[in-house]
């Protein structure tokens, strides 16, 4: 049983917006920080644009790219912790306010740039297909 298109769109928007809000705020030590508005509002704007322009697939790829960066930051921090400070622990990235702020804005930037790149690539493919017909 498949979902009707409007319901599928609503579910996709909810899932993507949640993934953006969670991934974008992962570096914040306090979830009630005013910086939490950056991924929530920015992610909402990007998600609304994708829904309006029927580019939810491209948004999905961009969200995946953002989460790959989150994974890379996590693994990189773990490696630095293991190699650079074998006797003691270094503070997590979220422990530094400047890093948390830059990281939160940076993750939204990664999302926006990836979304624009995937949208441009998709538009280029669509134009090439229409020319070949």
mmCIF file of N, CA and C in Angstrom:
data_model
loop_
_atom_site.group_PDB
_atom_site.id
_atom_site.type_symbol
_atom_site.label_atom_id
_atom_site.label_comp_id
_atom_site.label_asym_id
_atom_site.label_seq_id
_atom_site.Cartn_x
_atom_site.Cartn_y
_atom_site.Cartn_z
ATOM 1 N N UNK A 1 0.842 -1.171 0.000
ATOM 2 C CA UNK A 1 0.000 0.000 0.000
ATOM 3 C C UNK A 1 0.890 1.238 0.000
ATOM 4 N N UNK A 2 0.717 2.095 -0.952
ATOM 5 C CA UNK A 2 1.531 3.302 -1.027
ATOM 6 C C UNK A 2 0.750 4.489 -0.478
ATOM 7 N N UNK A 3 1.488 5.469 -0.041
ATOM 8 C CA UNK A 3 0.888 6.684 0.520
ATOM 9 C C UNK A 3 0.519 7.654 -0.604
ATOM 10 N N UNK A 4 -0.553 8.409 -0.423
ATOM 11 C CA UNK A 4 -0.859 9.458 -1.406
ATOM 12 C C UNK A 4 0.247 10.515 -1.417
ATOM 13 N N UNK A 5 0.405 11.181 -2.550
ATOM 14 C CA UNK A 5 1.494 12.148 -2.706
ATOM 15 C C UNK A 5 1.511 13.248 -1.650
ATOM 16 N N UNK A 6 0.377 13.879 -1.295
ATOM 17 C CA UNK A 6 0.446 14.927 -0.265
ATOM 18 C C UNK A 6 0.916 14.389 1.086
ATOM 19 N N UNK A 7 0.473 13.199 1.449
ATOM 20 C CA UNK A 7 0.895 12.621 2.723
ATOM 21 C C UNK A 7 2.376 12.247 2.677
ATOM 22 N N UNK A 8 2.822 11.729 1.552
ATOM 23 C CA UNK A 8 4.236 11.386 1.384
ATOM 24 C C UNK A 8 5.109 12.640 1.518
ATOM 25 N N UNK A 9 4.647 13.749 0.959
ATOM 26 C CA UNK A 9 5.381 15.009 1.054
ATOM 27 C C UNK A 9 5.450 15.493 2.499
ATOM 28 N N UNK A 10 4.338 15.424 3.213
ATOM 29 C CA UNK A 10 4.307 15.861 4.619
ATOM 30 C C UNK A 10 5.253 15.014 5.464
ATOM 31 N N UNK A 11 5.236 13.705 5.254
ATOM 32 C CA UNK A 11 6.116 12.815 6.017
ATOM 33 C C UNK A 11 7.586 13.105 5.684
ATOM 34 N N UNK A 12 7.902 13.281 4.412
ATOM 35 C CA UNK A 12 9.288 13.571 4.016
ATOM 36 C C UNK A 12 9.759 14.891 4.614
ATOM 37 N N UNK A 13 8.905 15.912 4.571
ATOM 38 C CA UNK A 13 9.274 17.211 5.140
ATOM 39 C C UNK A 13 9.524 17.082 6.640
ATOM 40 N N UNK A 14 8.670 16.354 7.341
ATOM 41 C CA UNK A 14 8.844 16.183 8.792
ATOM 42 C C UNK A 14 10.135 15.433 9.112
ATOM 43 N N UNK A 15 10.410 14.396 8.366
ATOM 44 C CA UNK A 15 11.625 13.607 8.614
ATOM 45 C C UNK A 15 12.881 14.427 8.314
ATOM 46 N N UNK A 16 12.896 15.109 7.174
ATOM 47 C CA UNK A 16 14.078 15.890 6.811
ATOM 48 C C UNK A 16 14.300 17.043 7.783
ATOM 49 N N UNK A 17 13.247 17.736 8.144
ATOM 50 C CA UNK A 17 13.391 18.871 9.060
ATOM 51 C C UNK A 17 13.897 18.404 10.417
ATOM 52 N N UNK A 18 13.392 17.276 10.889
ATOM 53 C CA UNK A 18 13.867 16.723 12.161
ATOM 54 C C UNK A 18 15.335 16.329 12.066
ATOM 55 N N UNK A 19 15.718 15.683 10.977
ATOM 56 C CA UNK A 19 17.116 15.275 10.797
ATOM 57 C C UNK A 19 18.037 16.490 10.737
ATOM 58 N N UNK A 20 17.590 17.555 10.099
ATOM 59 C CA UNK A 20 18.401 18.778 10.020
ATOM 60 C C UNK A 20 18.522 19.423 11.390
ATOM 61 N N UNK A 21 17.417 19.516 12.119
ATOM 62 C CA UNK A 21 17.437 20.150 13.442
ATOM 63 C C UNK A 21 18.320 19.370 14.407
ATOM 64 N N UNK A 22 18.231 18.051 14.383
ATOM 65 C CA UNK A 22 19.059 17.239 15.279
ATOM 66 C C UNK A 22 20.526 17.262 14.875
ATOM 67 N N UNK A 23 20.794 17.074 13.598
ATOM 68 C CA UNK A 23 22.183 17.068 13.127
ATOM 69 C C UNK A 23 22.846 18.422 13.246
ATOM 70 N N UNK A 24 22.093 19.478 12.987
ATOM 71 C CA UNK A 24 22.664 20.818 13.048
ATOM 72 C C UNK A 24 22.943 21.295 14.455
ATOM 73 N N UNK A 25 22.238 20.729 15.423
ATOM 74 C CA UNK A 25 22.431 21.177 16.801
ATOM 75 C C UNK A 25 23.231 20.191 17.642
ATOM 76 N N UNK A 26 23.851 19.211 17.004
ATOM 77 C CA UNK A 26 24.581 18.187 17.740
ATOM 78 C C UNK A 26 25.800 18.755 18.488
ATOM 79 N N UNK A 27 26.344 19.847 18.022
ATOM 80 C CA UNK A 27 27.520 20.425 18.673
ATOM 81 C C UNK A 27 27.173 21.386 19.802
ATOM 82 N N UNK A 28 25.902 21.647 20.024
ATOM 83 C CA UNK A 28 25.508 22.579 21.076
ATOM 84 C C UNK A 28 25.476 21.869 22.423
ATOM 85 N N UNK A 29 26.188 22.409 23.430
ATOM 86 C CA UNK A 29 26.180 21.760 24.737
ATOM 87 C C UNK A 29 24.834 21.913 25.451
ATOM 88 N N UNK A 30 24.095 22.961 25.133
ATOM 89 C CA UNK A 30 22.812 23.226 25.762
ATOM 90 C C UNK A 30 21.739 23.270 24.682
ATOM 91 N N UNK A 31 20.802 22.317 24.713
ATOM 92 C CA UNK A 31 19.788 22.299 23.653
ATOM 93 C C UNK A 31 18.831 23.491 23.694
ATOM 94 N N UNK A 32 18.845 24.252 24.786
ATOM 95 C CA UNK A 32 17.982 25.437 24.868
ATOM 96 C C UNK A 32 18.732 26.710 24.487
ATOM 97 N N UNK A 33 19.927 26.556 23.973
ATOM 98 C CA UNK A 33 20.722 27.695 23.539
ATOM 99 C C UNK A 33 20.019 28.430 22.400
ATOM 100 N N UNK A 34 20.175 29.758 22.346
ATOM 101 C CA UNK A 34 19.587 30.486 21.212
ATOM 102 C C UNK A 34 20.142 30.046 19.862
ATOM 103 N N UNK A 35 21.338 29.459 19.862
ATOM 104 C CA UNK A 35 21.911 28.958 18.606
ATOM 105 C C UNK A 35 21.139 27.778 18.037
ATOM 106 N N UNK A 36 20.297 27.156 18.845
ATOM 107 C CA UNK A 36 19.486 26.040 18.339
ATOM 108 C C UNK A 36 18.510 26.522 17.271
ATOM 109 N N UNK A 37 18.245 27.820 17.249
ATOM 110 C CA UNK A 37 17.338 28.367 16.234
ATOM 111 C C UNK A 37 17.964 28.320 14.845
ATOM 112 N N UNK A 38 19.285 28.310 14.768
ATOM 113 C CA UNK A 38 19.958 28.314 13.461
ATOM 114 C C UNK A 38 19.583 27.076 12.639
ATOM 115 N N UNK A 39 19.789 25.853 13.156
ATOM 116 C CA UNK A 39 19.406 24.700 12.332
ATOM 117 C C UNK A 39 17.891 24.530 12.208
ATOM 118 N N UNK A 40 17.147 24.952 13.225
ATOM 119 C CA UNK A 40 15.689 24.787 13.170
ATOM 120 C C UNK A 40 15.085 25.716 12.116
ATOM 121 N N UNK A 41 15.412 26.991 12.189
ATOM 122 C CA UNK A 41 14.855 27.946 11.225
ATOM 123 C C UNK A 41 15.487 27.796 9.838
ATOM 124 N N UNK A 42 16.808 27.650 9.808
ATOM 125 C CA UNK A 42 17.486 27.472 8.520
ATOM 126 C C UNK A 42 17.064 26.181 7.839
ATOM 127 N N UNK A 43 16.972 25.108 8.615
ATOM 128 C CA UNK A 43 16.519 23.841 8.062
ATOM 129 C C UNK A 43 15.077 23.911 7.595
ATOM 130 N N UNK A 44 14.265 24.661 8.339
ATOM 131 C CA UNK A 44 12.881 24.849 7.920
ATOM 132 C C UNK A 44 12.785 25.586 6.604
ATOM 133 N N UNK A 45 13.623 26.597 6.430
ATOM 134 C CA UNK A 45 13.611 27.366 5.180
ATOM 135 C C UNK A 45 14.052 26.505 4.000
ATOM 136 N N UNK A 46 15.116 25.733 4.189
ATOM 137 C CA UNK A 46 15.605 24.875 3.106
ATOM 138 C C UNK A 46 14.571 23.785 2.796
ATOM 139 N N UNK A 47 13.979 23.221 3.836
ATOM 140 C CA UNK A 47 12.965 22.183 3.638
ATOM 141 C C UNK A 47 11.733 22.741 2.932
ATOM 142 N N UNK A 48 11.307 23.939 3.327
ATOM 143 C CA UNK A 48 10.153 24.561 2.661
ATOM 144 C C UNK A 48 10.450 24.822 1.190
ATOM 145 N N UNK A 49 11.659 25.284 0.900
ATOM 146 C CA UNK A 49 12.031 25.518 -0.503
ATOM 147 C C UNK A 49 12.005 24.218 -1.291
ATOM 148 N N UNK A 50 12.560 23.169 -0.701
ATOM 149 C CA UNK A 50 12.594 21.879 -1.391
ATOM 150 C C UNK A 50 11.191 21.342 -1.636
ATOM 151 N N UNK A 51 10.303 21.517 -0.676
ATOM 152 C CA UNK A 51 8.927 21.035 -0.842
ATOM 153 C C UNK A 51 8.193 21.844 -1.913
ATOM 154 N N UNK A 52 8.405 23.162 -1.911
ATOM 155 C CA UNK A 52 7.741 24.032 -2.887
ATOM 156 C C UNK A 52 8.226 23.781 -4.310
ATOM 157 N N UNK A 53 9.499 23.498 -4.465
ATOM 158 C CA UNK A 53 10.074 23.322 -5.803
ATOM 159 C C UNK A 53 10.185 21.852 -6.216
ATOM 160 N N UNK A 54 9.606 20.971 -5.409
ATOM 161 C CA UNK A 54 9.621 19.532 -5.685
ATOM 162 C C UNK A 54 11.049 19.001 -5.808
ATOM 163 N N UNK A 55 11.883 19.351 -4.843
ATOM 164 C CA UNK A 55 13.274 18.896 -4.810
ATOM 165 C C UNK A 55 13.577 18.170 -3.497
ATOM 166 N N UNK A 56 12.636 17.358 -3.041
ATOM 167 C CA UNK A 56 12.841 16.642 -1.783
ATOM 168 C C UNK A 56 13.916 15.560 -1.908
ATOM 169 N N UNK A 57 14.080 14.998 -3.088
ATOM 170 C CA UNK A 57 15.143 13.998 -3.282
ATOM 171 C C UNK A 57 16.507 14.658 -3.108
ATOM 172 N N UNK A 58 16.671 15.826 -3.714
ATOM 173 C CA UNK A 58 17.932 16.551 -3.579
ATOM 174 C C UNK A 58 18.177 16.948 -2.127
ATOM 175 N N UNK A 59 17.111 17.331 -1.424
ATOM 176 C CA UNK A 59 17.246 17.659 0.002
ATOM 177 C C UNK A 59 17.680 16.429 0.790
ATOM 178 N N UNK A 60 17.163 15.278 0.438
ATOM 179 C CA UNK A 60 17.573 14.047 1.116
ATOM 180 C C UNK A 60 19.058 13.785 0.968
ATOM 181 N N UNK A 61 19.573 13.995 -0.232
ATOM 182 C CA UNK A 61 21.016 13.839 -0.442
ATOM 183 C C UNK A 61 21.806 14.864 0.371
ATOM 184 N N UNK A 62 21.302 16.089 0.449
ATOM 185 C CA UNK A 62 21.982 17.132 1.214
ATOM 186 C C UNK A 62 21.974 16.812 2.708
ATOM 187 N N UNK A 63 20.862 16.295 3.208
ATOM 188 C CA UNK A 63 20.790 15.909 4.624
ATOM 189 C C UNK A 63 21.783 14.775 4.892
ATOM 190 N N UNK A 64 21.859 13.824 3.977
ATOM 191 C CA UNK A 64 22.841 12.748 4.125
ATOM 192 C C UNK A 64 24.263 13.274 4.136
ATOM 193 N N UNK A 65 24.538 14.256 3.295
ATOM 194 C CA UNK A 65 25.867 14.872 3.266
ATOM 195 C C UNK A 65 26.170 15.569 4.588
ATOM 196 N N UNK A 66 25.182 16.278 5.119
ATOM 197 C CA UNK A 66 25.378 16.955 6.402
ATOM 198 C C UNK A 66 25.675 15.938 7.505
ATOM 199 N N UNK A 67 24.964 14.824 7.505
ATOM 200 C CA UNK A 67 25.190 13.808 8.522
ATOM 201 C C UNK A 67 26.540 13.111 8.329
ATOM 202 N N UNK A 68 27.032 13.021 7.096
ATOM 203 C CA UNK A 68 28.385 12.497 6.887
ATOM 204 C C UNK A 68 29.425 13.423 7.514
ATOM 205 N N UNK A 69 29.199 14.727 7.437
ATOM 206 C CA UNK A 69 30.104 15.686 8.076
ATOM 207 C C UNK A 69 30.034 15.542 9.595
ATOM 208 N N UNK A 70 28.833 15.340 10.131
ATOM 209 C CA UNK A 70 28.691 15.105 11.578
ATOM 210 C C UNK A 70 29.466 13.856 11.973
ATOM 211 N N UNK A 71 29.348 12.802 11.185
ATOM 212 C CA UNK A 71 30.092 11.572 11.464
ATOM 213 C C UNK A 71 31.595 11.807 11.394
ATOM 214 N N UNK A 72 32.039 12.546 10.382
ATOM 215 C CA UNK A 72 33.467 12.837 10.248
ATOM 216 C C UNK A 72 33.983 13.640 11.440
ATOM 217 N N UNK A 73 33.191 14.599 11.899
ATOM 218 C CA UNK A 73 33.590 15.371 13.085
ATOM 219 C C UNK A 73 33.691 14.472 14.310
ATOM 220 N N UNK A 74 32.746 13.555 14.459
ATOM 221 C CA UNK A 74 32.762 12.652 15.609
ATOM 222 C C UNK A 74 33.974 11.728 15.575
ATOM 223 N N UNK A 75 34.227 11.130 14.426
ATOM 224 C CA UNK A 75 35.362 10.222 14.299
ATOM 225 C C UNK A 75 36.676 10.991 14.439
ATOM 226 N N UNK A 76 36.748 12.159 13.810
ATOM 227 C CA UNK A 76 37.962 12.971 13.908
ATOM 228 C C UNK A 76 38.270 13.378 15.337
ATOM 229 N N UNK A 77 37.248 13.757 16.075
ATOM 230 C CA UNK A 77 37.451 14.126 17.480
ATOM 231 C C UNK A 77 37.913 12.925 18.289
ATOM 232 N N UNK A 78 37.347 11.761 18.013
ATOM 233 C CA UNK A 78 37.771 10.550 18.721
ATOM 234 C C UNK A 78 39.204 10.185 18.423
ATOM 235 N N UNK A 79 39.611 10.321 17.175
ATOM 236 C CA UNK A 79 40.994 10.009 16.796
ATOM 237 C C UNK A 79 41.953 10.994 17.450
ATOM 238 N N UNK A 80 41.602 12.277 17.423
ATOM 239 C CA UNK A 80 42.462 13.277 18.065
ATOM 240 C C UNK A 80 42.559 13.002 19.559
ATOM 241 N N UNK A 81 41.448 12.630 20.172
ATOM 242 C CA UNK A 81 41.445 12.317 21.597
ATOM 243 C C UNK A 81 42.342 11.123 21.894
ATOM 244 N N UNK A 82 42.305 10.136 21.031
ATOM 245 C CA UNK A 82 43.107 8.934 21.240
ATOM 246 C C UNK A 82 44.586 9.175 20.980
ATOM 247 N N UNK A 83 44.901 9.916 19.919
ATOM 248 C CA UNK A 83 46.293 10.105 19.508
ATOM 249 C C UNK A 83 46.955 11.264 20.258
ATOM 250 N N UNK A 84 46.278 12.389 20.349
ATOM 251 C CA UNK A 84 46.898 13.588 20.909
ATOM 252 C C UNK A 84 46.951 13.580 22.427
ATOM 253 N N UNK A 85 46.002 12.939 23.048
ATOM 254 C CA UNK A 85 45.961 12.956 24.511
ATOM 255 C C UNK A 85 45.718 11.536 25.034
ATOM 256 N N UNK A 86 46.705 10.646 24.859
ATOM 257 C CA UNK A 86 46.484 9.260 25.277
ATOM 258 C C UNK A 86 46.337 9.099 26.789
ATOM 259 N N UNK A 87 46.943 9.985 27.583
ATOM 260 C CA UNK A 87 46.858 9.848 29.034
ATOM 261 C C UNK A 87 45.586 10.458 29.612
ATOM 262 N N UNK A 88 45.073 11.464 28.983
ATOM 263 C CA UNK A 88 43.875 12.127 29.492
ATOM 264 C C UNK A 88 42.920 12.437 28.369
ATOM 265 N N UNK A 89 41.767 12.888 28.737
ATOM 266 C CA UNK A 89 40.768 13.204 27.719
ATOM 267 C C UNK A 89 40.802 14.681 27.396
ATOM 268 N N UNK A 90 40.525 14.992 26.151
ATOM 269 C CA UNK A 90 40.335 16.383 25.788
ATOM 270 C C UNK A 90 38.845 16.676 25.916
ATOM 271 N N UNK A 91 38.513 17.924 26.029
ATOM 272 C CA UNK A 91 37.107 18.293 26.145
ATOM 273 C C UNK A 91 36.397 18.016 24.832
ATOM 274 N N UNK A 92 35.141 17.606 24.894
ATOM 275 C CA UNK A 92 34.414 17.412 23.635
ATOM 276 C C UNK A 92 34.268 18.726 22.886
ATOM 277 N N UNK A 93 34.057 18.633 21.588
ATOM 278 C CA UNK A 93 33.913 19.838 20.769
ATOM 279 C C UNK A 93 32.836 20.755 21.311
ATOM 280 N N UNK A 94 31.767 20.183 21.816
ATOM 281 C CA UNK A 94 30.662 20.992 22.322
ATOM 282 C C UNK A 94 31.056 21.767 23.579
ATOM 283 N N UNK A 95 32.167 21.413 24.203
ATOM 284 C CA UNK A 95 32.613 22.114 25.399
ATOM 285 C C UNK A 95 33.192 23.486 25.106
ATOM 286 N N UNK A 96 33.521 23.766 23.878
ATOM 287 C CA UNK A 96 34.074 25.056 23.494
ATOM 288 C C UNK A 96 32.976 25.888 22.822
ATOM 289 N N UNK A 97 32.593 27.025 23.424
ATOM 290 C CA UNK A 97 31.470 27.794 22.871
ATOM 291 C C UNK A 97 31.707 28.281 21.437
ATOM 292 N N UNK A 98 32.925 28.703 21.131
ATOM 293 C CA UNK A 98 33.206 29.191 19.779
ATOM 294 C C UNK A 98 33.092 28.065 18.750
ATOM 295 N N UNK A 99 33.591 26.896 19.099
ATOM 296 C CA UNK A 99 33.526 25.748 18.205
ATOM 297 C C UNK A 99 32.076 25.326 18.004
ATOM 298 N N UNK A 100 31.301 25.341 19.081
ATOM 299 C CA UNK A 100 29.894 24.966 18.974
ATOM 300 C C UNK A 100 29.146 25.929 18.061
ATOM 301 N N UNK A 101 29.409 27.217 18.195
ATOM 302 C CA UNK A 101 28.728 28.213 17.348
ATOM 303 C C UNK A 101 29.155 28.078 15.895
ATOM 304 N N UNK A 102 30.459 27.989 15.662
ATOM 305 C CA UNK A 102 30.954 27.846 14.287
ATOM 306 C C UNK A 102 30.499 26.530 13.658
ATOM 307 N N UNK A 103 30.506 25.479 14.456
ATOM 308 C CA UNK A 103 30.078 24.186 13.952
ATOM 309 C C UNK A 103 28.611 24.154 13.592
ATOM 310 N N UNK A 104 27.790 24.782 14.414
ATOM 311 C CA UNK A 104 26.352 24.811 14.140
ATOM 312 C C UNK A 104 26.055 25.579 12.860
ATOM 313 N N UNK A 105 26.661 26.741 12.723
ATOM 314 C CA UNK A 105 26.471 27.540 11.503
ATOM 315 C C UNK A 105 27.121 26.820 10.318
ATOM 316 N N UNK A 106 28.273 26.207 10.540
ATOM 317 C CA UNK A 106 28.963 25.487 9.480
ATOM 318 C C UNK A 106 28.172 24.298 8.963
ATOM 319 N N UNK A 107 27.518 23.567 9.867
ATOM 320 C CA UNK A 107 26.711 22.432 9.430
ATOM 321 C C UNK A 107 25.520 22.888 8.593
ATOM 322 N N UNK A 108 24.928 24.014 8.958
ATOM 323 C CA UNK A 108 23.850 24.551 8.126
ATOM 324 C C UNK A 108 24.407 24.981 6.772
ATOM 325 N N UNK A 109 25.612 25.548 6.776
ATOM 326 C CA UNK A 109 26.259 25.925 5.522
ATOM 327 C C UNK A 109 26.520 24.716 4.638
ATOM 328 N N UNK A 110 26.957 23.616 5.233
ATOM 329 C CA UNK A 110 27.175 22.382 4.479
ATOM 330 C C UNK A 110 25.864 21.924 3.849
ATOM 331 N N UNK A 111 24.784 21.991 4.621
ATOM 332 C CA UNK A 111 23.472 21.596 4.105
ATOM 333 C C UNK A 111 23.065 22.451 2.918
ATOM 334 N N UNK A 112 23.199 23.767 3.045
ATOM 335 C CA UNK A 112 22.770 24.679 1.986
ATOM 336 C C UNK A 112 23.615 24.482 0.722
ATOM 337 N N UNK A 113 24.921 24.375 0.890
ATOM 338 C CA UNK A 113 25.802 24.188 -0.275
ATOM 339 C C UNK A 113 25.531 22.841 -0.946
ATOM 340 N N UNK A 114 25.355 21.791 -0.158
ATOM 341 C CA UNK A 114 25.073 20.477 -0.737
ATOM 342 C C UNK A 114 23.720 20.474 -1.446
ATOM 343 N N UNK A 115 22.725 21.109 -0.847
ATOM 344 C CA UNK A 115 21.401 21.182 -1.479
ATOM 345 C C UNK A 115 21.479 21.931 -2.804
ATOM 346 N N UNK A 116 22.182 23.057 -2.811
ATOM 347 C CA UNK A 116 22.327 23.825 -4.056
ATOM 348 C C UNK A 116 23.065 23.007 -5.112
ATOM 349 N N UNK A 117 24.091 22.288 -4.718
ATOM 350 C CA UNK A 117 24.856 21.484 -5.681
ATOM 351 C C UNK A 117 24.010 20.349 -6.248
ATOM 352 N N UNK A 118 23.269 19.663 -5.390
ATOM 353 C CA UNK A 118 22.431 18.568 -5.882
ATOM 354 C C UNK A 118 21.288 19.096 -6.738
ATOM 355 N N UNK A 119 20.736 20.244 -6.387
ATOM 356 C CA UNK A 119 19.661 20.835 -7.183
ATOM 357 C C UNK A 119 20.179 21.259 -8.555
ATOM 358 N N UNK A 120 21.361 21.864 -8.588
ATOM 359 C CA UNK A 120 21.952 22.276 -9.866
ATOM 360 C C UNK A 120 22.261 21.054 -10.731
ATOM 361 N N UNK A 121 22.772 20.012 -10.108
ATOM 362 C CA UNK A 121 23.088 18.791 -10.853
ATOM 363 C C UNK A 121 21.813 18.173 -11.426
ATOM 364 N N UNK A 122 20.761 18.159 -10.626
ATOM 365 C CA UNK A 122 19.488 17.616 -11.086
ATOM 366 C C UNK A 122 18.903 18.457 -12.222
ATOM 367 N N UNK A 123 19.006 19.771 -12.102
ATOM 368 C CA UNK A 123 18.511 20.655 -13.160
ATOM 369 C C UNK A 123 19.310 20.454 -14.445
ATOM 370 N N UNK A 124 20.601 20.266 -14.326
ATOM 371 C CA UNK A 124 21.442 20.016 -15.494
ATOM 372 C C UNK A 124 21.073 18.720 -16.187
ATOM 373 N N UNK A 125 20.771 17.692 -15.412
ATOM 374 C CA UNK A 125 20.350 16.417 -15.997
ATOM 375 C C UNK A 125 19.013 16.570 -16.702
ATOM 376 N N UNK A 126 18.099 17.310 -16.084
ATOM 377 C CA UNK A 126 16.785 17.521 -16.690
ATOM 378 C C UNK A 126 16.880 18.273 -18.005
ATOM 379 N N UNK A 127 17.753 19.269 -18.064
ATOM 380 C CA UNK A 127 17.942 20.039 -19.299
ATOM 381 C C UNK A 127 18.572 19.170 -20.388
ATOM 382 N N UNK A 128 19.522 18.330 -20.004
ATOM 383 C CA UNK A 128 20.184 17.455 -20.974
ATOM 384 C C UNK A 128 19.199 16.422 -21.525
ATOM 385 N N UNK A 129 18.328 15.918 -20.667
ATOM 386 C CA UNK A 129 17.342 14.940 -21.127
ATOM 387 C C UNK A 129 16.322 15.568 -22.073
ATOM 388 N N UNK A 130 15.916 16.812 -21.787
ATOM 389 C CA UNK A 130 14.926 17.460 -22.648
ATOM 390 C C UNK A 130 15.530 17.848 -24.002
ATOM 391 N N UNK A 131 16.834 18.135 -24.055
ATOM 392 C CA UNK A 131 17.495 18.451 -25.317
ATOM 393 C C UNK A 131 17.642 17.218 -26.204
ATOM 394 N N UNK A 132 17.837 16.065 -25.562
ATOM 395 C CA UNK A 132 18.064 14.858 -26.344
ATOM 396 C C UNK A 132 16.784 14.292 -26.946
ATOM 397 N N UNK A 133 15.653 14.774 -26.522
ATOM 398 C CA UNK A 133 14.364 14.260 -27.049
ATOM 399 C C UNK A 133 13.934 14.962 -28.278
#
